[in-house]
Amino acid sequence: MMANATSTAARPERLQLLRVLGPAHIWALGVGIVLVGEYMGWNFSVGKGGMIAGLIACWVAGLLYTCVAMIDSEVTSTVAAAGGQYAQAKHIVGPLMAFNVGLFLVMAYTMLEAANAITVGFLLDTVAGMQGHSGLNQQPFIILAIMFLAWLNYRGVLATLTFNLVITAIAFLAIVALFVAVQFGASAVPLDFSAITTDPLPYGWVGIVAALHFGLWYYLGIEGTCQAAEEVRSPARSLPYGTMAGIITLLIAATMTWYVCSGLVPWEYLGQAGTPLFDAARVTGSTGLMVLLFVGTIFSTLASANGCINDASRAWFSMGRDRYLPTWFGAVHPVYRTPYRAIVFLVPIALIFALGAPLDQVVTFSILSGLLGYTFMTFNMVMFRNKWPLDTIKRGYVHPFHPLPTVVLLILCSTAYFAVFLGYGTQLIAMMCFYIVASLWFHFRRYRFVRRGDQFTMPWPKPQGY
């Protein structure tokens, strides 16, 4: 007894993340990560299939992510732990699945962070060219954006997501302002949708399937709200409210974005534009709208990169804390109470991709990693309901019509894989090989360090049938 008491007294208290966030911060995290998809990236879907294909991709992807948001809201309001889908996998499926899901999350968010930094550099170069200073060196701005946001995340989650709340709201209101201004005749160029009637599907029905690849960019990352599960004051309330409000916001913003851009910008140019909303504002001829959409584009990219650093670091931190990775990564800063080592470690990885890879390749890497995570959700949801039916454990939110959202999500994910394969088959195969090699590394090198019993932090009864 004496030895045990001494051992317990000598063991330092384990630092925890701070519970300081509310529903508004969850909204800011989810929408902040994704809203940049309205400002860039989505328009490649128009290039793949034309204007109508781009609209169909917008709504089909919206359905896919609505299913993701509903499923995530139920499971995460119950599995309230940092790591989001990774934490779900370790409780419901098993270690190998948990490791892969954690890796999907880290790569999806880190690649999205890199894409945001590339966009910041591209936009500043574009504006400098408009002012007669062409050939701006983009790399210092890319580095500065990532380093500043990493520092902000290092210093504390409340300041980080409060910052996201402000700049995300401004970026969303900029889209609304452009839509309203164009509707009331503020544009020097009227809306023109003649391409819909003259050439609605320039590449046929296969163009619709191909467009789905980049249609995902409208919403990619909304599932990141789950990463804040250990830092919200009331997970059962904040996570469902913030996530569902976020997906509603994005559905509205995505539809307005397609409408304005397709009406002002020829689809042939729109399909390869770097900053479509800013370009649409330029077409209006209004200096005020150009400035507003420039600010909106910058703010949306910063909000997205900021949220990506937050989410990727939480997933990496959780894997280190559970010994899926070296425990060195599972440390919490003694003053700022952030996973500071995970934040610092992921910075050079984001910089490598931001400085050395093309934007469409980085976007595709992020989309594919996200798709793999969504595919996991379908199996995870079925196992969750089978092991713990509705009356066995308390849930903060119960999504309706189960298993319909799960079936729809699996079908749409399968279609999206085919869409990616049509344009980026080599990258798809290369990524699958990467994750297979990572799985083998985990199985042979790290699995023996995992303390399986220590990971079950939920006070649940034994699964049904055990």
Coordinates of C-alpha atoms in Angstrom, one line a residue:
M1 CA 0.0 0.0 0.0
M2 CA 2.8 2.4 0.9
A3 CA 4.6 1.7 -2.3
N4 CA 1.5 2.2 -4.3
A5 CA 0.8 5.5 -2.6
T6 CA 4.4 6.7 -3.2
S7 CA 4.2 5.7 -6.8
T8 CA 0.9 7.6 -7.2
A9 CA 2.2 10.7 -5.5
A10 CA 5.3 10.7 -7.7
R11 CA 3.4 10.4 -10.9
P12 CA 2.9 14.0 -12.4
E13 CA -0.6 15.1 -13.1
R14 CA -1.4 14.7 -16.8
L15 CA -2.1 18.0 -18.5
Q16 CA -5.4 18.2 -20.4
L17 CA -6.6 20.4 -23.2
L18 CA -8.8 23.3 -22.1
R19 CA -12.6 23.1 -22.4
V20 CA -13.3 26.7 -23.5
L21 CA -15.2 26.5 -26.8
G22 CA -18.9 27.0 -27.6
P23 CA -21.2 26.3 -30.6
A24 CA -20.1 29.5 -32.4
H25 CA -16.4 28.3 -32.3
I26 CA -17.4 24.9 -33.7
W27 CA -19.2 26.7 -36.5
A28 CA -16.2 28.9 -37.1
L29 CA -13.9 25.8 -37.2
G30 CA -16.1 23.8 -39.6
V31 CA -17.1 26.7 -42.0
G32 CA -13.7 28.3 -41.6
I33 CA -11.9 25.3 -42.9
V34 CA -14.3 24.8 -45.8
L35 CA -15.4 28.3 -47.0
V36 CA -12.2 28.7 -49.0
G37 CA -13.7 26.0 -51.3
E38 CA -16.2 28.6 -52.4
Y39 CA -13.3 31.0 -53.2
M40 CA -11.1 28.5 -55.1
G41 CA -11.0 24.9 -56.3
W42 CA -14.7 24.2 -56.9
N43 CA -14.6 25.8 -60.3
F44 CA -12.4 23.0 -61.7
S45 CA -15.6 21.0 -61.7
V46 CA -17.0 23.4 -64.3
G47 CA -13.9 22.8 -66.4
K48 CA -14.5 19.0 -66.2
G49 CA -18.1 19.1 -67.3
G50 CA -19.5 22.6 -68.0
M51 CA -21.9 24.8 -66.0
I52 CA -24.7 22.3 -65.4
A53 CA -22.2 19.6 -64.4
G54 CA -20.7 22.0 -61.9
L55 CA -24.1 22.8 -60.4
I56 CA -25.1 19.1 -60.2
A57 CA -21.7 18.3 -58.6
C58 CA -22.3 21.2 -56.1
W59 CA -25.7 19.7 -54.9
V60 CA -24.6 16.0 -55.0
A61 CA -21.5 16.8 -53.0
G62 CA -23.8 18.8 -50.7
L63 CA -25.9 15.7 -50.1
L64 CA -22.8 13.6 -49.5
Y65 CA -21.6 16.1 -46.8
T66 CA -25.0 16.4 -45.3
C67 CA -24.8 12.7 -44.6
V68 CA -21.3 13.2 -43.2
A69 CA -22.4 15.9 -40.9
M70 CA -25.4 13.9 -39.6
I71 CA -23.3 10.8 -38.9
D72 CA -20.5 12.7 -37.4
S73 CA -22.8 14.7 -35.1
E74 CA -24.3 11.6 -33.6
V75 CA -21.1 9.6 -33.1
T76 CA -18.9 12.6 -32.0
S77 CA -21.4 14.0 -29.5
T78 CA -21.1 10.5 -27.9
V79 CA -17.3 9.9 -28.4
A80 CA -16.2 13.3 -27.1
A81 CA -12.4 13.0 -27.5
A82 CA -9.8 14.8 -29.5
G83 CA -9.0 13.1 -32.7
G84 CA -12.5 13.1 -34.1
Q85 CA -13.0 10.2 -36.4
Y86 CA -9.8 8.6 -35.2
A87 CA -11.2 8.5 -31.6
Q88 CA -14.4 7.0 -33.0
A89 CA -12.4 4.3 -34.9
K90 CA -10.3 3.2 -31.8
H91 CA -13.5 2.8 -29.7
I92 CA -15.7 1.2 -32.3
V93 CA -13.6 -0.7 -34.9
G94 CA -9.9 -1.3 -33.8
P95 CA -6.3 -0.1 -33.8
L96 CA -5.4 -0.6 -37.5
M97 CA -8.5 1.2 -38.6
A98 CA -7.9 3.9 -36.1
F99 CA -4.3 4.5 -37.3
N100 CA -5.4 4.8 -40.9
V101 CA -8.3 7.1 -40.1
G102 CA -5.9 9.3 -38.1
L103 CA -3.5 9.4 -41.0
F104 CA -6.4 10.2 -43.4
L105 CA -7.3 13.2 -41.2
V106 CA -3.7 14.5 -40.9
M107 CA -3.0 14.3 -44.6
A108 CA -6.3 15.8 -45.7
Y109 CA -5.9 18.8 -43.4
T110 CA -2.2 19.3 -44.0
M111 CA -2.7 19.2 -47.8
L112 CA -5.6 21.6 -47.5
E113 CA -3.4 23.9 -45.4
A114 CA -0.8 23.8 -48.2
A115 CA -3.4 24.6 -50.9
N116 CA -4.6 27.6 -48.9
A117 CA -1.1 28.9 -48.6
I118 CA -0.6 28.5 -52.4
T119 CA -3.8 30.5 -52.9
V120 CA -2.6 33.3 -50.7
G121 CA 0.6 33.6 -52.8
F122 CA -1.3 33.4 -56.1
L123 CA -3.8 36.0 -55.1
L124 CA -1.2 38.5 -53.9
D125 CA 0.7 37.9 -57.2
T126 CA -2.5 38.6 -59.2
V127 CA -3.3 41.8 -57.3
A128 CA 0.4 43.0 -57.7
G129 CA 0.1 42.3 -61.4
M130 CA -3.1 44.4 -61.6
Q131 CA -1.1 47.2 -60.0
G132 CA 1.7 46.9 -62.5
H133 CA 4.1 44.9 -60.4
S134 CA 4.2 41.5 -62.1
G135 CA 6.4 38.6 -61.1
L136 CA 5.9 38.8 -57.4
N137 CA 7.8 36.2 -55.5
Q138 CA 5.0 34.1 -53.8
Q139 CA 7.2 31.9 -51.6
P140 CA 7.8 34.4 -48.7
F141 CA 4.0 35.0 -48.4
I142 CA 3.3 31.3 -48.4
I143 CA 5.9 30.7 -45.6
L144 CA 4.7 33.7 -43.6
A145 CA 1.1 32.6 -43.7
I146 CA 1.8 29.1 -42.5
M147 CA 4.3 30.3 -39.8
F148 CA 1.9 33.0 -38.4
L149 CA -1.0 30.6 -38.2
A150 CA 1.1 27.9 -36.6
W151 CA 2.2 30.4 -34.0
L152 CA -1.4 31.4 -33.3
N153 CA -2.4 27.8 -32.8
Y154 CA 0.6 27.3 -30.5
R155 CA -0.5 30.1 -28.2
G156 CA -4.1 28.8 -27.5
V157 CA -7.3 27.4 -29.0
L158 CA -9.7 30.1 -27.8
A159 CA -7.8 32.9 -29.5
T160 CA -7.3 30.7 -32.6
L161 CA -11.0 29.9 -33.1
T162 CA -12.2 33.4 -32.0
F163 CA -9.9 34.8 -34.8
N164 CA -11.5 32.2 -37.1
L165 CA -15.0 33.2 -36.1
V166 CA -14.4 36.9 -37.1
I167 CA -12.6 36.3 -40.4
T168 CA -14.9 33.5 -41.5
A169 CA -18.0 35.6 -40.9
I170 CA -16.5 38.4 -43.0
A171 CA -15.6 36.0 -45.8
F172 CA -19.2 34.6 -45.8
L173 CA -20.8 38.0 -45.8
A174 CA -18.6 39.0 -48.7
I175 CA -20.2 36.2 -50.8
V176 CA -23.7 37.3 -49.8
A177 CA -22.8 41.0 -50.6
L178 CA -21.5 40.0 -54.1
F179 CA -24.7 38.0 -54.7
V180 CA -27.0 40.8 -53.6
A181 CA -25.1 43.5 -55.5
V182 CA -25.2 41.5 -58.7
Q183 CA -28.9 40.8 -58.3
F184 CA -29.6 44.5 -57.9
G185 CA -27.6 45.6 -61.0
A186 CA -24.3 46.7 -59.4
S187 CA -22.4 44.8 -62.1
A188 CA -21.3 46.5 -65.3
V189 CA -21.8 43.1 -67.0
P190 CA -25.2 41.5 -66.7
L191 CA -25.7 37.9 -65.7
D192 CA -25.5 35.6 -68.7
F193 CA -26.5 31.9 -68.5
S194 CA -26.8 31.4 -72.3
A195 CA -24.2 28.6 -72.1
I196 CA -26.7 26.5 -70.3
T197 CA -29.0 26.4 -73.3
T198 CA -26.4 26.5 -76.1
D199 CA -24.0 23.9 -74.7
P200 CA -25.4 22.5 -71.4
L201 CA -23.1 19.4 -71.2
P202 CA -20.1 19.9 -73.4
Y203 CA -18.6 16.6 -72.3
G204 CA -21.8 14.6 -72.0
W205 CA -22.9 12.7 -68.9
V206 CA -19.4 11.5 -68.1
G207 CA -18.6 15.2 -67.5
I208 CA -21.1 15.2 -64.6
V209 CA -19.3 12.3 -63.0
A210 CA -15.9 13.9 -63.5
A211 CA -17.1 17.2 -62.1
L212 CA -17.9 15.5 -58.8
H213 CA -14.2 15.3 -58.0
F214 CA -13.9 19.0 -57.5
G215 CA -17.5 19.5 -56.4
L216 CA -16.3 18.0 -53.1
W217 CA -14.1 21.1 -52.6
Y218 CA -17.2 23.2 -51.7
Y219 CA -17.6 21.2 -48.4
L220 CA -14.3 19.4 -47.8
G221 CA -13.4 19.6 -44.1
I222 CA -16.7 20.2 -42.4
E223 CA -16.1 17.0 -40.5
G224 CA -13.2 18.8 -38.8
T225 CA -15.6 20.1 -36.1
C226 CA -15.1 16.7 -34.4
Q227 CA -11.5 17.5 -33.6
A228 CA -12.6 20.0 -31.0
A229 CA -14.5 17.4 -28.9
E230 CA -12.2 17.7 -25.9
E231 CA -12.1 21.5 -26.0
V232 CA -15.8 22.4 -26.0
R233 CA -17.7 23.1 -22.9
S234 CA -20.7 20.9 -23.8
P235 CA -19.9 18.3 -26.5
A236 CA -23.4 16.9 -26.7
R237 CA -24.8 20.4 -27.5
S238 CA -22.0 22.3 -29.2
L239 CA -20.8 19.7 -31.7
P240 CA -24.2 18.9 -33.3
Y241 CA -25.4 22.5 -33.4
G242 CA -22.1 23.9 -34.7
T243 CA -21.7 21.1 -37.4
M244 CA -25.3 21.2 -38.7
A245 CA -25.3 25.0 -38.7
G246 CA -22.1 24.8 -40.6
I247 CA -23.3 22.5 -43.4
I248 CA -26.4 24.7 -43.9
T249 CA -24.2 27.8 -44.2
L250 CA -22.0 26.0 -46.8
L251 CA -25.0 24.8 -48.9
I252 CA -26.2 28.4 -49.1
A253 CA -22.7 29.8 -49.9
A254 CA -22.0 27.1 -52.5
T255 CA -25.2 27.7 -54.4
M256 CA -24.7 31.5 -54.4
T257 CA -21.1 31.1 -55.5
W258 CA -22.0 28.9 -58.5
Y259 CA -24.8 31.3 -59.5
V260 CA -22.7 34.5 -59.5
C261 CA -19.6 33.0 -61.0
S262 CA -21.4 31.1 -63.8
G263 CA -23.4 34.1 -64.7
L264 CA -20.5 36.5 -64.9
V265 CA -17.5 34.5 -66.1
P266 CA -17.4 32.3 -69.2
W267 CA -17.3 28.7 -68.3
E268 CA -14.2 28.0 -70.3
Y269 CA -12.2 30.5 -68.2
L270 CA -14.0 29.7 -65.0
G271 CA -13.0 26.1 -65.3
Q272 CA -9.3 27.0 -64.8
A273 CA -9.4 30.2 -62.8
G274 CA -7.3 30.4 -59.7
T275 CA -9.6 32.7 -57.7
P276 CA -13.1 32.6 -59.3
L277 CA -15.0 34.8 -56.8
F278 CA -12.4 37.5 -57.0
D279 CA -12.4 37.2 -60.8
A280 CA -16.3 37.5 -60.8
A281 CA -15.9 40.7 -58.7
R282 CA -13.4 42.1 -61.2
V283 CA -15.9 41.5 -64.0
T284 CA -18.5 43.6 -62.3
G285 CA -16.2 46.7 -62.6
S286 CA -16.9 47.8 -59.0
T287 CA -13.8 48.7 -57.1
G288 CA -15.7 48.2 -53.8
L289 CA -16.7 44.7 -54.7
M290 CA -13.2 43.9 -55.9
V291 CA -11.7 45.0 -52.6
L292 CA -14.4 43.2 -50.6
L293 CA -13.8 39.9 -52.5
F294 CA -10.1 40.3 -52.2
V295 CA -10.4 40.6 -48.5
G296 CA -12.9 37.7 -48.4
T297 CA -10.5 35.5 -50.4
I298 CA -7.6 36.3 -48.1
F299 CA -9.7 35.8 -45.0
S300 CA -11.2 32.5 -46.2
T301 CA -7.7 31.0 -47.0
L302 CA -6.3 32.1 -43.6
A303 CA -9.4 30.8 -41.8
S304 CA -9.1 27.4 -43.6
A305 CA -5.4 27.1 -43.0
N306 CA -5.8 28.1 -39.4
G307 CA -8.5 25.4 -38.8
C308 CA -6.5 22.8 -40.7
I309 CA -3.5 23.4 -38.4
N310 CA -5.9 23.0 -35.4
D311 CA -7.4 19.8 -36.7
A312 CA -4.3 18.1 -38.1
S313 CA -2.4 18.7 -34.8
R314 CA -5.3 17.3 -32.7
A315 CA -5.3 14.1 -34.7
W316 CA -1.5 13.8 -34.6
F317 CA -1.5 14.6 -30.8
S318 CA -4.2 12.0 -30.1
M319 CA -2.3 9.3 -32.0
G320 CA 0.9 10.1 -30.0
R321 CA -1.0 10.1 -26.7
D322 CA -2.4 6.6 -27.5
R323 CA 1.1 5.3 -28.6
Y324 CA 0.1 4.9 -32.2
L325 CA 2.9 7.3 -32.8
P326 CA 5.9 8.1 -30.5
T327 CA 4.5 9.5 -27.2
W328 CA 6.6 12.6 -27.7
F329 CA 3.8 14.0 -29.8
G330 CA 1.2 13.5 -27.1
A331 CA 2.5 16.4 -25.0
V332 CA 0.4 19.4 -23.9
H333 CA 2.0 22.8 -23.4
P334 CA 2.1 23.6 -19.7
V335 CA 1.0 27.2 -20.2
Y336 CA -1.0 27.4 -23.4
R337 CA -2.5 23.9 -23.0
T338 CA -2.1 23.1 -26.7
P339 CA -0.6 20.1 -28.5
Y340 CA 2.4 22.2 -29.3
R341 CA 4.8 19.5 -30.5
A342 CA 2.2 18.2 -33.0
I343 CA 1.7 21.7 -34.3
V344 CA 5.4 22.4 -34.8
F345 CA 6.1 19.0 -36.4
L346 CA 3.5 19.4 -39.1
V347 CA 4.6 22.9 -40.2
P348 CA 7.6 21.7 -42.4
I349 CA 5.4 19.0 -44.1
A350 CA 2.8 21.7 -45.1
L351 CA 5.6 24.0 -46.3
I352 CA 7.2 21.2 -48.5
F353 CA 3.9 20.7 -50.3
A354 CA 3.0 24.4 -50.5
L355 CA 6.3 25.3 -52.0
G356 CA 6.9 22.3 -54.2
A357 CA 3.6 20.9 -55.5
P358 CA 1.0 22.1 -58.1
L359 CA -2.3 23.3 -56.6
D360 CA -4.5 20.7 -58.4
Q361 CA -2.2 17.9 -57.1
V362 CA -2.4 19.1 -53.5
V363 CA -6.2 19.5 -53.8
T364 CA -6.5 16.0 -55.1
F365 CA -4.3 14.6 -52.3
S366 CA -6.6 16.3 -49.7
I367 CA -9.8 15.2 -51.4
L368 CA -8.7 11.5 -51.7
S369 CA -7.6 11.4 -48.0
G370 CA -11.0 12.9 -47.1
L371 CA -12.9 10.4 -49.2
L372 CA -11.1 7.5 -47.5
G373 CA -12.2 8.9 -44.2
Y374 CA -15.9 9.3 -45.3
T375 CA -15.9 5.7 -46.6
F376 CA -14.8 4.6 -43.1
M377 CA -17.7 6.5 -41.6
T378 CA -20.2 4.3 -43.3
F379 CA -18.9 1.1 -41.7
N380 CA -18.3 2.9 -38.4
M381 CA -21.9 4.1 -38.2
V382 CA -23.3 0.6 -38.8
M383 CA -21.1 -0.9 -36.2
F384 CA -21.8 1.8 -33.7
R385 CA -25.6 1.3 -34.0
N386 CA -25.3 -2.5 -33.9
K387 CA -23.0 -2.6 -30.9
W388 CA -24.7 0.2 -28.9
P389 CA -28.4 0.6 -29.9
L390 CA -30.2 3.8 -29.2
D391 CA -31.5 2.8 -25.8
T392 CA -28.1 1.6 -24.4
I393 CA -26.0 4.8 -24.2
K394 CA -26.9 8.5 -24.1
R395 CA -26.4 10.4 -27.3
G396 CA -26.3 14.2 -27.7
Y397 CA -27.8 13.9 -31.2
V398 CA -29.5 11.1 -33.1
H399 CA -29.5 11.4 -36.9
P400 CA -32.7 10.4 -38.6
F401 CA -33.5 7.8 -41.3
H402 CA -30.7 5.4 -40.4
P403 CA -29.3 3.6 -42.3
L404 CA -30.3 5.7 -45.4
P405 CA -27.7 8.4 -44.9
T406 CA -25.0 5.7 -44.5
V407 CA -26.1 3.9 -47.7
V408 CA -26.3 7.2 -49.6
L409 CA -22.8 8.2 -48.4
L410 CA -21.3 4.9 -49.5
I411 CA -22.8 5.2 -52.9
L412 CA -21.6 8.8 -53.4
C413 CA -18.1 8.0 -52.1
S414 CA -17.8 5.1 -54.6
T415 CA -18.9 7.5 -57.4
A416 CA -16.4 10.1 -56.3
Y417 CA -13.6 7.6 -56.4
F418 CA -14.5 6.9 -60.0
A419 CA -14.6 10.6 -60.7
V420 CA -11.1 11.0 -59.3
F421 CA -9.8 8.0 -61.2
L422 CA -11.0 9.6 -64.5
G423 CA -8.6 12.5 -64.1
Y424 CA -6.1 11.5 -61.6
G425 CA -5.8 7.7 -61.7
T426 CA -2.1 7.6 -61.1
Q427 CA -2.4 9.8 -58.0
L428 CA -5.2 7.6 -56.7
I429 CA -3.1 4.4 -57.1
A430 CA -0.1 6.1 -55.6
M431 CA -2.0 7.3 -52.5
M432 CA -3.5 3.9 -51.9
C433 CA 0.0 2.4 -52.0
F434 CA 1.2 5.1 -49.5
Y435 CA -1.6 4.1 -47.1
I436 CA -0.9 0.4 -47.5
V437 CA 2.8 0.9 -46.7
A438 CA 1.9 3.1 -43.7
S439 CA -0.5 0.3 -42.5
L440 CA 2.3 -2.3 -42.8
W441 CA 4.6 0.0 -40.8
F442 CA 2.1 0.4 -38.0
H443 CA 1.4 -3.4 -37.9
F444 CA 5.0 -4.4 -37.7
R445 CA 6.6 -1.5 -35.9
R446 CA 4.1 0.4 -33.7
Y447 CA 1.2 -1.9 -32.8
R448 CA 3.2 -3.6 -29.9
F449 CA 3.3 -0.2 -28.2
V450 CA -0.4 0.4 -28.2
R451 CA -2.1 -0.1 -24.8
R452 CA -5.5 -1.1 -26.1
G453 CA -7.2 -1.2 -22.7
D454 CA -6.1 2.4 -21.8
Q455 CA -7.9 3.9 -24.9
F456 CA -11.5 3.2 -23.9
T457 CA -12.3 6.4 -22.2
M458 CA -16.0 6.3 -22.7
P459 CA -18.1 4.9 -19.7
W460 CA -20.1 2.6 -22.0
P461 CA -21.6 -0.8 -21.2
K462 CA -20.2 -3.8 -23.1
P463 CA -21.2 -3.9 -26.7
Q464 CA -24.4 -5.8 -27.5
G465 CA -23.6 -9.5 -28.1
Y466 CA -20.4 -9.6 -25.9

